[in-house]
GROMACS .gro file of N, CA and C in nm:
model
  534
    1PHE      N    1   9.665   9.511 -15.208
    1PHE     CA    2   9.606   9.608 -15.298
    1PHE      C    3   9.708   9.653 -15.402
    2GLN      N    4   9.831   9.672 -15.358
    2GLN     CA    5   9.933   9.715 -15.453
    2GLN      C    6   9.957   9.606 -15.557
    3ARG      N    7   9.951   9.481 -15.516
    3ARG     CA    8   9.967   9.371 -15.612
    3ARG      C    9   9.852   9.370 -15.712
    4ALA      N   10   9.731   9.390 -15.663
    4ALA     CA   11   9.615   9.394 -15.752
    4ALA      C   12   9.629   9.509 -15.852
    5LEU      N   13   9.677   9.623 -15.803
    5LEU     CA   14   9.693   9.739 -15.892
    5LEU      C   15   9.808   9.717 -15.991
    6HIS      N   16   9.910   9.643 -15.948
    6HIS     CA   17  10.019   9.609 -16.039
    6HIS      C   18   9.967   9.520 -16.153
    7LEU      N   19   9.883   9.423 -16.115
    7LEU     CA   20   9.829   9.331 -16.215
    7LEU      C   21   9.726   9.398 -16.306
    8ASN      N   22   9.649   9.493 -16.249
    8ASN     CA   23   9.545   9.559 -16.327
    8ASN      C   24   9.530   9.704 -16.278
    9PRO      N   25   9.614   9.794 -16.328
    9PRO     CA   26   9.613   9.933 -16.280
    9PRO      C   27   9.482  10.007 -16.308
   10GLY      N   28   9.401   9.954 -16.396
   10GLY     CA   29   9.275  10.019 -16.429
   10GLY      C   30   9.155   9.970 -16.350
   11TYR      N   31   9.178   9.884 -16.251
   11TYR     CA   32   9.068   9.824 -16.175
   11TYR      C   33   9.020   9.921 -16.067
   12PRO      N   34   8.903   9.984 -16.085
   12PRO     CA   35   8.859  10.087 -15.991
   12PRO      C   36   8.837  10.036 -15.849
   13THR      N   37   8.789   9.914 -15.835
   13THR     CA   38   8.764   9.859 -15.701
   13THR      C   39   8.893   9.847 -15.621
   14ALA      N   40   9.001   9.809 -15.686
   14ALA     CA   41   9.130   9.799 -15.615
   14ALA      C   42   9.175   9.937 -15.568
   15HIS      N   43   9.159  10.038 -15.650
   15HIS     CA   44   9.193  10.175 -15.608
   15HIS      C   45   9.106  10.218 -15.490
   16HIS      N   46   8.977  10.186 -15.499
   16HIS     CA   47   8.882  10.221 -15.394
   16HIS      C   48   8.921  10.160 -15.260
   17TRP      N   49   8.945  10.031 -15.258
   17TRP     CA   50   8.976   9.964 -15.131
   17TRP      C   51   9.117   9.995 -15.083
   18TYR      N   52   9.208  10.018 -15.172
   18TYR     CA   53   9.342  10.062 -15.131
   18TYR      C   54   9.330  10.199 -15.063
   19ALA      N   55   9.245  10.284 -15.115
   19ALA     CA   56   9.222  10.415 -15.052
   19ALA      C   57   9.168  10.399 -14.911
   20HIS      N   58   9.080  10.302 -14.890
   20HIS     CA   59   9.029  10.278 -14.754
   20HIS      C   60   9.143  10.234 -14.661
   21TYR      N   61   9.230  10.151 -14.713
   21TYR     CA   62   9.349  10.114 -14.634
   21TYR      C   63   9.429  10.239 -14.598
   22LEU      N   64   9.452  10.326 -14.695
   22LEU     CA   65   9.530  10.448 -14.671
   22LEU      C   66   9.460  10.538 -14.568
   23LEU      N   67   9.327  10.544 -14.572
   23LEU     CA   68   9.254  10.620 -14.471
   23LEU      C   69   9.280  10.563 -14.332
   24ALA      N   70   9.271  10.432 -14.321
   24ALA     CA   71   9.295  10.367 -14.191
   24ALA      C   72   9.437  10.390 -14.142
   25ALA      N   73   9.530  10.404 -14.235
   25ALA     CA   74   9.670  10.428 -14.200
   25ALA      C   75   9.699  10.576 -14.174
   26GLY      N   76   9.596  10.661 -14.190
   26GLY     CA   77   9.613  10.803 -14.165
   26GLY      C   78   9.681  10.879 -14.278
   27ARG      N   79   9.687  10.818 -14.393
   27ARG     CA   80   9.753  10.880 -14.510
   27ARG      C   81   9.646  10.943 -14.599
   28MET      N   82   9.591  11.053 -14.548
   28MET     CA   83   9.472  11.113 -14.606
   28MET      C   84   9.491  11.163 -14.748
   29ASP      N   85   9.598  11.235 -14.775
   29ASP     CA   86   9.618  11.289 -14.909
   29ASP      C   87   9.632  11.179 -15.012
   30GLU      N   88   9.705  11.074 -14.976
   30GLU     CA   89   9.719  10.960 -15.068
   30GLU      C   90   9.584  10.891 -15.089
   31ALA      N   91   9.506  10.882 -14.983
   31ALA     CA   92   9.374  10.819 -14.993
   31ALA      C   93   9.283  10.897 -15.088
   32VAL      N   94   9.284  11.029 -15.076
   32VAL     CA   95   9.203  11.111 -15.165
   32VAL      C   96   9.245  11.089 -15.310
   33THR      N   97   9.375  11.083 -15.334
   33THR     CA   98   9.427  11.060 -15.469
   33THR      C   99   9.380  10.925 -15.523
   34GLU      N  100   9.389  10.821 -15.442
   34GLU     CA  101   9.345  10.687 -15.485
   34GLU      C  102   9.196  10.682 -15.511
   35MET      N  103   9.118  10.746 -15.423
   35MET     CA  104   8.973  10.748 -15.443
   35MET      C  105   8.939  10.820 -15.573
   36ARG      N  106   9.006  10.930 -15.597
   36ARG     CA  107   8.979  11.004 -15.721
   36ARG      C  108   9.019  10.922 -15.843
   37GLU      N  109   9.126  10.845 -15.831
   37GLU     CA  110   9.167  10.757 -15.939
   37GLU      C  111   9.058  10.653 -15.965
   38ALA      N  112   9.003  10.597 -15.859
   38ALA     CA  113   8.895  10.499 -15.873
   38ALA      C  114   8.775  10.562 -15.943
   39LEU      N  115   8.740  10.684 -15.902
   39LEU     CA  116   8.624  10.751 -15.960
   39LEU      C  117   8.647  10.787 -16.107
   40GLU      N  118   8.770  10.823 -16.139
   40GLU     CA  119   8.802  10.852 -16.279
   40GLU      C  120   8.779  10.728 -16.366
   41ARG      N  121   8.807  10.612 -16.310
   41ARG     CA  122   8.793  10.487 -16.385
   41ARG      C  123   8.650  10.433 -16.384
   42ASP      N  124   8.570  10.478 -16.285
   42ASP     CA  125   8.429  10.436 -16.278
   42ASP      C  126   8.345  10.553 -16.231
   43PRO      N  127   8.325  10.652 -16.318
   43PRO     CA  128   8.260  10.777 -16.277
   43PRO      C  129   8.113  10.764 -16.239
   44LEU      N  130   8.050  10.652 -16.271
   44LEU     CA  131   7.908  10.635 -16.238
   44LEU      C  132   7.886  10.556 -16.109
   45SER      N  133   7.993  10.516 -16.042
   45SER     CA  134   7.980  10.439 -15.920
   45SER      C  135   7.939  10.529 -15.803
   46LEU      N  136   7.821  10.502 -15.748
   46LEU     CA  137   7.775  10.577 -15.632
   46LEU      C  138   7.863  10.549 -15.510
   47VAL      N  139   7.905  10.425 -15.495
   47VAL     CA  140   7.988  10.388 -15.381
   47VAL      C  141   8.124  10.458 -15.388
   48ILE      N  142   8.183  10.458 -15.505
   48ILE     CA  143   8.314  10.523 -15.520
   48ILE      C  144   8.300  10.675 -15.507
   49GLY      N  145   8.195  10.732 -15.565
   49GLY     CA  146   8.172  10.876 -15.548
   49GLY      C  147   8.158  10.913 -15.401
   50THR      N  148   8.086  10.830 -15.328
   50THR     CA  149   8.072  10.851 -15.184
   50THR      C  150   8.206  10.831 -15.115
   51GLY      N  151   8.284  10.736 -15.162
   51GLY     CA  152   8.417  10.712 -15.105
   51GLY      C  153   8.510  10.832 -15.122
   52VAL      N  154   8.504  10.896 -15.236
   52VAL     CA  155   8.584  11.018 -15.257
   52VAL      C  156   8.546  11.121 -15.154
   53ALA      N  157   8.415  11.143 -15.139
   53ALA     CA  158   8.369  11.242 -15.042
   53ALA      C  159   8.407  11.203 -14.900
   54TRP      N  160   8.397  11.074 -14.867
   54TRP     CA  161   8.433  11.027 -14.733
   54TRP      C  162   8.580  11.053 -14.704
   55SER      N  163   8.665  11.028 -14.803
   55SER     CA  164   8.808  11.054 -14.781
   55SER      C  165   8.834  11.203 -14.761
   56LEU      N  166   8.762  11.287 -14.832
   56LEU     CA  167   8.774  11.432 -14.812
   56LEU      C  168   8.723  11.472 -14.674
   57TYR      N  169   8.614  11.411 -14.632
   57TYR     CA  170   8.558  11.436 -14.499
   57TYR      C  171   8.660  11.400 -14.391
   58LEU      N  172   8.718  11.283 -14.401
   58LEU     CA  173   8.816  11.239 -14.301
   58LEU      C  174   8.942  11.325 -14.303
   59ALA      N  175   8.971  11.384 -14.419
   59ALA     CA  176   9.084  11.477 -14.429
   59ALA      C  177   9.045  11.617 -14.381
   60ARG      N  178   8.922  11.630 -14.333
   60ARG     CA  179   8.866  11.756 -14.281
   60ARG      C  180   8.855  11.864 -14.388
   61ARG      N  181   8.835  11.819 -14.509
   61ARG     CA  182   8.813  11.910 -14.622
   61ARG      C  183   8.663  11.909 -14.651
   62TYR      N  184   8.589  11.966 -14.556
   62TYR     CA  185   8.443  11.952 -14.554
   62TYR      C  186   8.374  12.014 -14.675
   63ASP      N  187   8.420  12.129 -14.720
   63ASP     CA  188   8.355  12.192 -14.836
   63ASP      C  189   8.369  12.105 -14.961
   64GLU      N  190   8.488  12.048 -14.981
   64GLU     CA  191   8.509  11.959 -15.094
   64GLU      C  192   8.425  11.832 -15.080
   65ALA      N  193   8.416  11.782 -14.957
   65ALA     CA  194   8.335  11.662 -14.933
   65ALA      C  195   8.189  11.689 -14.967
   66ILE      N  196   8.138  11.803 -14.920
   66ILE     CA  197   7.999  11.839 -14.949
   66ILE      C  198   7.975  11.846 -15.099
   67GLU      N  199   8.067  11.908 -15.171
   67GLU     CA  200   8.054  11.918 -15.316
   67GLU      C  201   8.048  11.780 -15.381
   68GLN      N  202   8.134  11.688 -15.336
   68GLN     CA  203   8.135  11.553 -15.395
   68GLN      C  204   8.010  11.474 -15.356
   69TYR      N  205   7.965  11.486 -15.231
   69TYR     CA  206   7.841  11.418 -15.193
   69TYR      C  207   7.726  11.466 -15.281
   70ARG      N  208   7.720  11.596 -15.305
   70ARG     CA  209   7.613  11.651 -15.390
   70ARG      C  210   7.621  11.595 -15.532
   71LYS      N  211   7.742  11.584 -15.585
   71LYS     CA  212   7.759  11.527 -15.720
   71LYS      C  213   7.707  11.383 -15.723
   72THR      N  214   7.740  11.308 -15.619
   72THR     CA  215   7.693  11.169 -15.612
   72THR      C  216   7.541  11.165 -15.603
   73LEU      N  217   7.485  11.251 -15.520
   73LEU     CA  218   7.340  11.253 -15.504
   73LEU      C  219   7.269  11.306 -15.629
   74ASP      N  220   7.339  11.384 -15.711
   74ASP     CA  221   7.281  11.426 -15.839
   74ASP      C  222   7.256  11.304 -15.929
   75MET      N  223   7.339  11.201 -15.914
   75MET     CA  224   7.320  11.079 -15.993
   75MET      C  225   7.208  10.993 -15.938
   76GLU      N  226   7.193  10.992 -15.805
   76GLU     CA  227   7.089  10.909 -15.740
   76GLU      C  228   7.050  10.976 -15.608
   77ALA      N  229   6.941  11.049 -15.611
   77ALA     CA  230   6.898  11.128 -15.495
   77ALA      C  231   6.861  11.042 -15.375
   78ASN      N  232   6.826  10.916 -15.398
   78ASN     CA  233   6.784  10.828 -15.289
   78ASN      C  234   6.895  10.738 -15.235
   79PHE      N  235   7.019  10.772 -15.265
   79PHE     CA  236   7.131  10.694 -15.213
   79PHE      C  237   7.154  10.735 -15.067
   80VAL      N  238   7.098  10.657 -14.977
   80VAL     CA  239   7.089  10.693 -14.835
   80VAL      C  240   7.226  10.714 -14.772
   81LEU      N  241   7.322  10.631 -14.804
   81LEU     CA  242   7.455  10.644 -14.744
   81LEU      C  243   7.515  10.781 -14.775
   82ALA      N  244   7.512  10.823 -14.899
   82ALA     CA  245   7.567  10.954 -14.936
   82ALA      C  246   7.487  11.066 -14.869
   83ARG      N  247   7.356  11.049 -14.860
   83ARG     CA  248   7.271  11.149 -14.797
   83ARG      C  249   7.310  11.166 -14.649
   84CYS      N  250   7.330  11.055 -14.579
   84CYS     CA  251   7.368  11.061 -14.437
   84CYS      C  252   7.507  11.121 -14.419
   85MET      N  253   7.598  11.085 -14.506
   85MET     CA  254   7.734  11.136 -14.493
   85MET      C  255   7.741  11.284 -14.529
   86LEU      N  256   7.659  11.328 -14.622
   86LEU     CA  257   7.648  11.471 -14.650
   86LEU      C  258   7.600  11.543 -14.525
   87ALA      N  259   7.502  11.485 -14.458
   87ALA     CA  260   7.452  11.544 -14.334
   87ALA      C  261   7.562  11.554 -14.229
   88MET      N  262   7.646  11.451 -14.221
   88MET     CA  263   7.757  11.454 -14.124
   88MET      C  264   7.854  11.567 -14.156
   89ALA      N  265   7.880  11.590 -14.283
   89ALA     CA  266   7.970  11.699 -14.322
   89ALA      C  267   7.907  11.834 -14.283
   90TYR      N  268   7.777  11.848 -14.305
   90TYR     CA  269   7.710  11.971 -14.263
   90TYR      C  270   7.719  11.989 -14.111
   91GLU      N  271   7.701  11.880 -14.039
   91GLU     CA  272   7.710  11.890 -13.893
   91GLU      C  273   7.848  11.939 -13.850
   92ARG      N  274   7.952  11.887 -13.912
   92ARG     CA  275   8.089  11.928 -13.878
   92ARG      C  276   8.109  12.077 -13.902
   93LYS      N  277   8.038  12.131 -13.999
   93LYS     CA  278   8.049  12.274 -14.029
   93LYS      C  279   7.950  12.357 -13.946
   94LYS      N  280   7.882  12.289 -13.853
   94LYS     CA  281   7.781  12.352 -13.769
   94LYS      C  282   7.663  12.408 -13.849
   95MET      N  283   7.638  12.347 -13.963
   95MET     CA  284   7.524  12.382 -14.047
   95MET      C  285   7.410  12.285 -14.010
   96TYR      N  286   7.359  12.305 -13.887
   96TYR     CA  287   7.269  12.207 -13.829
   96TYR      C  288   7.137  12.193 -13.904
   97GLY      N  289   7.082  12.303 -13.951
   97GLY     CA  290   6.957  12.295 -14.027
   97GLY      C  291   6.972  12.210 -14.151
   98GLU      N  292   7.081  12.230 -14.223
   98GLU     CA  293   7.107  12.152 -14.344
   98GLU      C  294   7.129  12.005 -14.309
   99ALA      N  295   7.203  11.979 -14.200
   99ALA     CA  296   7.228  11.841 -14.159
   99ALA      C  297   7.098  11.771 -14.123
  100ILE      N  298   7.015  11.837 -14.044
  100ILE     CA  299   6.886  11.777 -14.005
  100ILE      C  300   6.802  11.748 -14.129
  101ALA      N  301   6.797  11.842 -14.222
  101ALA     CA  302   6.718  11.822 -14.344
  101ALA      C  303   6.769  11.701 -14.423
  102GLU      N  304   6.900  11.684 -14.432
  102GLU     CA  305   6.955  11.569 -14.506
  102GLU      C  306   6.924  11.437 -14.437
  103PHE      N  307   6.938  11.433 -14.305
  103PHE     CA  308   6.903  11.310 -14.233
  103PHE      C  309   6.754  11.279 -14.252
  104GLN      N  310   6.670  11.381 -14.249
  104GLN     CA  311   6.527  11.359 -14.269
  104GLN      C  312   6.497  11.309 -14.410
  105ARG      N  313   6.571  11.358 -14.509
  105ARG     CA  314   6.554  11.308 -14.646
  105ARG      C  315   6.592  11.160 -14.653
  106ALA      N  316   6.701  11.124 -14.585
  106ALA     CA  317   6.743  10.983 -14.582
  106ALA      C  318   6.635  10.898 -14.516
  107LEU      N  319   6.578  10.947 -14.408
  107LEU     CA  320   6.476  10.871 -14.336
  107LEU      C  321   6.344  10.864 -14.414
  108ALA      N  322   6.320  10.958 -14.503
  108ALA     CA  323   6.202  10.950 -14.589
  108ALA      C  324   6.213  10.831 -14.683
  109VAL      N  325   6.336  10.798 -14.723
  109VAL     CA  326   6.360  10.684 -14.811
  109VAL      C  327   6.368  10.554 -14.731
  110ALA      N  328   6.433  10.560 -14.614
  110ALA     CA  329   6.456  10.441 -14.531
  110ALA      C  330   6.420  10.477 -14.386
  111PRO      N  331   6.291  10.470 -14.350
  111PRO     CA  332   6.244  10.521 -14.221
  111PRO      C  333   6.307  10.458 -14.097
  112GLU      N  334   6.355  10.337 -14.107
  112GLU     CA  335   6.414  10.273 -13.990
  112GLU      C  336   6.565  10.254 -14.004
  113ASN      N  337   6.629  10.336 -14.083
  113ASN     CA  338   6.774  10.328 -14.099
  113ASN      C  339   6.839  10.379 -13.971
  114ALA      N  340   6.901  10.288 -13.897
  114ALA     CA  341   6.958  10.322 -13.767
  114ALA      C  342   7.071  10.424 -13.778
  115PHE      N  343   7.149  10.417 -13.884
  115PHE     CA  344   7.259  10.512 -13.904
  115PHE      C  345   7.203  10.653 -13.920
  116ALA      N  346   7.098  10.667 -14.001
  116ALA     CA  347   7.035  10.797 -14.022
  116ALA      C  348   6.968  10.847 -13.893
  117LEU      N  349   6.900  10.758 -13.823
  117LEU     CA  350   6.837  10.798 -13.696
  117LEU      C  351   6.940  10.847 -13.596
  118ALA      N  352   7.049  10.773 -13.583
  118ALA     CA  353   7.153  10.812 -13.487
  118ALA      C  354   7.215  10.945 -13.527
  119GLY      N  355   7.240  10.962 -13.655
  119GLY     CA  356   7.296  11.089 -13.702
  119GLY      C  357   7.202  11.205 -13.674
  120LEU      N  358   7.074  11.183 -13.697
  120LEU     CA  359   6.976  11.286 -13.670
  120LEU      C  360   6.972  11.317 -13.521
  121GLY      N  361   6.972  11.212 -13.439
  121GLY     CA  362   6.971  11.232 -13.294
  121GLY      C  363   7.093  11.308 -13.246
  122ARG      N  364   7.208  11.272 -13.297
  122ARG     CA  365   7.331  11.341 -13.258
  122ARG      C  366   7.326  11.488 -13.302
  123THR      N  367   7.278  11.513 -13.423
  123THR     CA  368   7.271  11.650 -13.472
  123THR      C  369   7.174  11.733 -13.388
  124TYR      N  370   7.059  11.674 -13.355
  124TYR     CA  371   6.968  11.745 -13.264
  124TYR      C  372   7.040  11.777 -13.133
  125ALA      N  373   7.114  11.681 -13.082
  125ALA     CA  374   7.183  11.699 -12.953
  125ALA      C  375   7.285  11.812 -12.960
  126VAL      N  376   7.374  11.808 -13.058
  126VAL     CA  377   7.480  11.910 -13.064
  126VAL      C  378   7.425  12.047 -13.101
  127SER      N  379   7.308  12.050 -13.161
  127SER     CA  380   7.248  12.179 -13.197
  127SER      C  381   7.164  12.236 -13.083
  128GLY      N  382   7.155  12.162 -12.973
  128GLY     CA  383   7.083  12.213 -12.856
  128GLY      C  384   6.939  12.169 -12.843
  129ASN      N  385   6.892  12.083 -12.932
  129ASN     CA  386   6.754  12.036 -12.926
  129ASN      C  387   6.750  11.903 -12.851
  130ARG      N  388   6.763  11.912 -12.720
  130ARG     CA  389   6.770  11.794 -12.633
  130ARG      C  390   6.645  11.707 -12.643
  131GLY      N  391   6.529  11.770 -12.650
  131GLY     CA  392   6.403  11.695 -12.656
  131GLY      C  393   6.396  11.604 -12.778
  132GLU      N  394   6.432  11.657 -12.894
  132GLU     CA  395   6.430  11.575 -13.015
  132GLU      C  396   6.537  11.466 -13.010
  133ALA      N  397   6.653  11.498 -12.953
  133ALA     CA  398   6.758  11.397 -12.940
  133ALA      C  399   6.710  11.282 -12.852
  134LEU      N  400   6.644  11.313 -12.742
  134LEU     CA  401   6.592  11.208 -12.653
  134LEU      C  402   6.482  11.127 -12.722
  135ARG      N  403   6.401  11.194 -12.804
  135ARG     CA  404   6.297  11.123 -12.880
  135ARG      C  405   6.361  11.023 -12.976
  136ILE      N  406   6.469  11.064 -13.041
  136ILE     CA  407   6.539  10.974 -13.133
  136ILE      C  408   6.602  10.857 -13.056
  137LEU      N  409   6.660  10.885 -12.938
  137LEU     CA  410   6.715  10.776 -12.856
  137LEU      C  411   6.609  10.673 -12.824
  138LYS      N  412   6.490  10.720 -12.790
  138LYS     CA  413   6.379  10.628 -12.761
  138LYS      C  414   6.345  10.545 -12.886
  139GLN      N  415   6.343  10.611 -12.999
  139GLN     CA  416   6.314  10.544 -13.126
  139GLN      C  417   6.420  10.438 -13.157
  140LEU      N  418   6.547  10.470 -13.134
  140LEU     CA  419   6.656  10.373 -13.157
  140LEU      C  420   6.643  10.255 -13.063
  141THR      N  421   6.609  10.283 -12.939
  141THR     CA  422   6.593  10.175 -12.839
  141THR      C  423   6.479  10.082 -12.879
  142GLU      N  424   6.366  10.140 -12.923
  142GLU     CA  425   6.253  10.058 -12.968
  142GLU      C  426   6.291   9.977 -13.092
  143LEU      N  427   6.364  10.038 -13.183
  143LEU     CA  428   6.408   9.968 -13.303
  143LEU      C  429   6.499   9.851 -13.267
  144SER      N  430   6.583   9.870 -13.166
  144SER     CA  431   6.678   9.765 -13.126
  144SER      C  432   6.608   9.643 -13.068
  145ARG      N  433   6.483   9.656 -13.030
  145ARG     CA  434   6.406   9.540 -12.981
  145ARG      C  435   6.361   9.451 -13.096
  146ARG      N  436   6.357   9.509 -13.219
  146ARG     CA  437   6.314   9.435 -13.337
  146ARG      C  438   6.429   9.386 -13.423
  147ARG      N  439   6.539   9.461 -13.420
  147ARG     CA  440   6.655   9.423 -13.502
  147ARG      C  441   6.780   9.487 -13.444
  148TYR      N  442   6.892   9.445 -13.498
  148TYR     CA  443   7.020   9.492 -13.446
  148TYR      C  444   7.041   9.640 -13.475
  149VAL      N  445   7.076   9.714 -13.371
  149VAL     CA  446   7.118   9.854 -13.382
  149VAL      C  447   7.254   9.862 -13.314
  150PRO      N  448   7.358   9.898 -13.386
  150PRO     CA  449   7.491   9.905 -13.324
  150PRO      C  450   7.492  10.001 -13.204
  151SER      N  451   7.546   9.954 -13.095
  151SER     CA  452   7.552  10.034 -12.973
  151SER      C  453   7.631  10.163 -12.992
  152ILE      N  454   7.724  10.163 -13.085
  152ILE     CA  455   7.803  10.284 -13.108
  152ILE      C  456   7.714  10.398 -13.158
  153TYR      N  457   7.604  10.364 -13.226
  153TYR     CA  458   7.511  10.467 -13.271
  153TYR      C  459   7.446  10.537 -13.152
  154ILE      N  460   7.405  10.458 -13.055
  154ILE     CA  461   7.341  10.515 -12.937
  154ILE      C  462   7.444  10.594 -12.856
  155SER      N  463   7.565  10.543 -12.850
  155SER     CA  464   7.673  10.613 -12.781
  155SER      C  465   7.697  10.751 -12.844
  156ALA      N  466   7.690  10.759 -12.975
  156ALA     CA  467   7.713  10.885 -13.045
  156ALA      C  468   7.609  10.990 -13.008
  157VAL      N  469   7.484  10.946 -12.992
  157VAL     CA  470   7.379  11.042 -12.954
  157VAL      C  471   7.404  11.091 -12.811
  158TYR      N  472   7.437  10.998 -12.722
  158TYR     CA  473   7.468  11.039 -12.584
  158TYR      C  474   7.589  11.133 -12.581
  159ALA      N  475   7.687  11.107 -12.664
  159ALA     CA  476   7.804  11.196 -12.670
  159ALA      C  477   7.760  11.336 -12.713
  160GLY      N  478   7.673  11.343 -12.811
  160GLY     CA  479   7.621  11.472 -12.856
  160GLY      C  480   7.548  11.546 -12.746
  161LEU      N  481   7.482  11.469 -12.660
  161LEU     CA  482   7.410  11.528 -12.546
  161LEU      C  483   7.504  11.569 -12.434
  162GLY      N  484   7.629  11.523 -12.441
  162GLY     CA  485   7.724  11.553 -12.334
  162GLY      C  486   7.709  11.463 -12.213
  163ASP      N  487   7.637  11.352 -12.228
  163ASP     CA  488   7.617  11.257 -12.118
  163ASP      C  489   7.731  11.156 -12.121
  164ILE      N  490   7.838  11.191 -12.051
  164ILE     CA  491   7.961  11.109 -12.054
  164ILE      C  492   7.936  10.967 -12.003
  165ASP      N  493   7.861  10.955 -11.893
  165ASP     CA  494   7.839  10.822 -11.835
  165ASP      C  495   7.770  10.728 -11.934
  166GLN      N  496   7.661  10.774 -11.995
  166GLN     CA  497   7.590  10.689 -12.091
  166GLN      C  498   7.671  10.669 -12.219
  167THR      N  499   7.748  10.769 -12.257
  167THR     CA  500   7.835  10.753 -12.374
  167THR      C  501   7.930  10.635 -12.351
  168ILE      N  502   7.989  10.629 -12.232
  168ILE     CA  503   8.085  10.523 -12.200
  168ILE      C  504   8.014  10.388 -12.189
  169VAL      N  505   7.896  10.386 -12.125
  169VAL     CA  506   7.820  10.261 -12.113
  169VAL      C  507   7.796  10.202 -12.253
  170TRP      N  508   7.747  10.285 -12.345
  170TRP     CA  509   7.714  10.237 -12.478
  170TRP      C  510   7.838  10.209 -12.562
  171ALA      N  511   7.944  10.286 -12.541
  171ALA     CA  512   8.070  10.258 -12.611
  171ALA      C  513   8.127  10.123 -12.566
  172ASN      N  514   8.115  10.094 -12.438
  172ASN     CA  515   8.161   9.964 -12.388
  172ASN      C  516   8.078   9.851 -12.447
  173ARG      N  517   7.947   9.872 -12.460
  173ARG     CA  518   7.863   9.771 -12.526
  173ARG      C  519   7.908   9.751 -12.670
  174ALA      N  520   7.940   9.860 -12.737
  174ALA     CA  521   7.988   9.851 -12.875
  174ALA      C  522   8.119   9.771 -12.880
  175TYR      N  523   8.206   9.794 -12.784
  175TYR     CA  524   8.331   9.720 -12.778
  175TYR      C  525   8.301   9.570 -12.762
  176GLU      N  526   8.208   9.538 -12.674
  176GLU     CA  527   8.173   9.398 -12.654
  176GLU      C  528   8.111   9.336 -12.780
  177GLU      N  529   8.039   9.417 -12.857
  177GLU     CA  530   7.981   9.370 -12.983
  177GLU      C  531   8.088   9.349 -13.091
  178ARG      N  532   8.200   9.410 -13.067
  178ARG     CA  533   8.312   9.411 -13.161
  178ARG      C  534   8.276   9.485 -13.289
   0.00000   0.00000   0.00000
């Protein structure tokens, strides 16, 4: 990435993916800087705008992440990835009503989006709505009979429910799936 940036310092995609590397390396502040550099060079990119917010989320700067997700969604309200990640930021702040509403908005656009379903199920679980969380688990299981649903998604819902045994079972399946 550094070589790509040396050859073309104005290339937003190189800044974007270098920032992802920095996130993986735990260098959060540097990642936020790189993501913002990418967005400055391509301010209309929904993916990069979401990337800026994601880096802020991972840096636990939830209010800033929420603000950036909203800016991205102002450009395209039906961008499901940003909608789901905004919901995750709300969940982290224990703003469960807002998180549930955002996941539901994502599902209105993409009704069988497994990421959105799992996020909704987890949010129901951590907010104390066990019945709805179990309903979502059933929905994810039925969906997995028709197409691939990552096991880590199901594990996340079980984790939200506090079911350690099932969390581990599904996490192990996710490990086997690689």
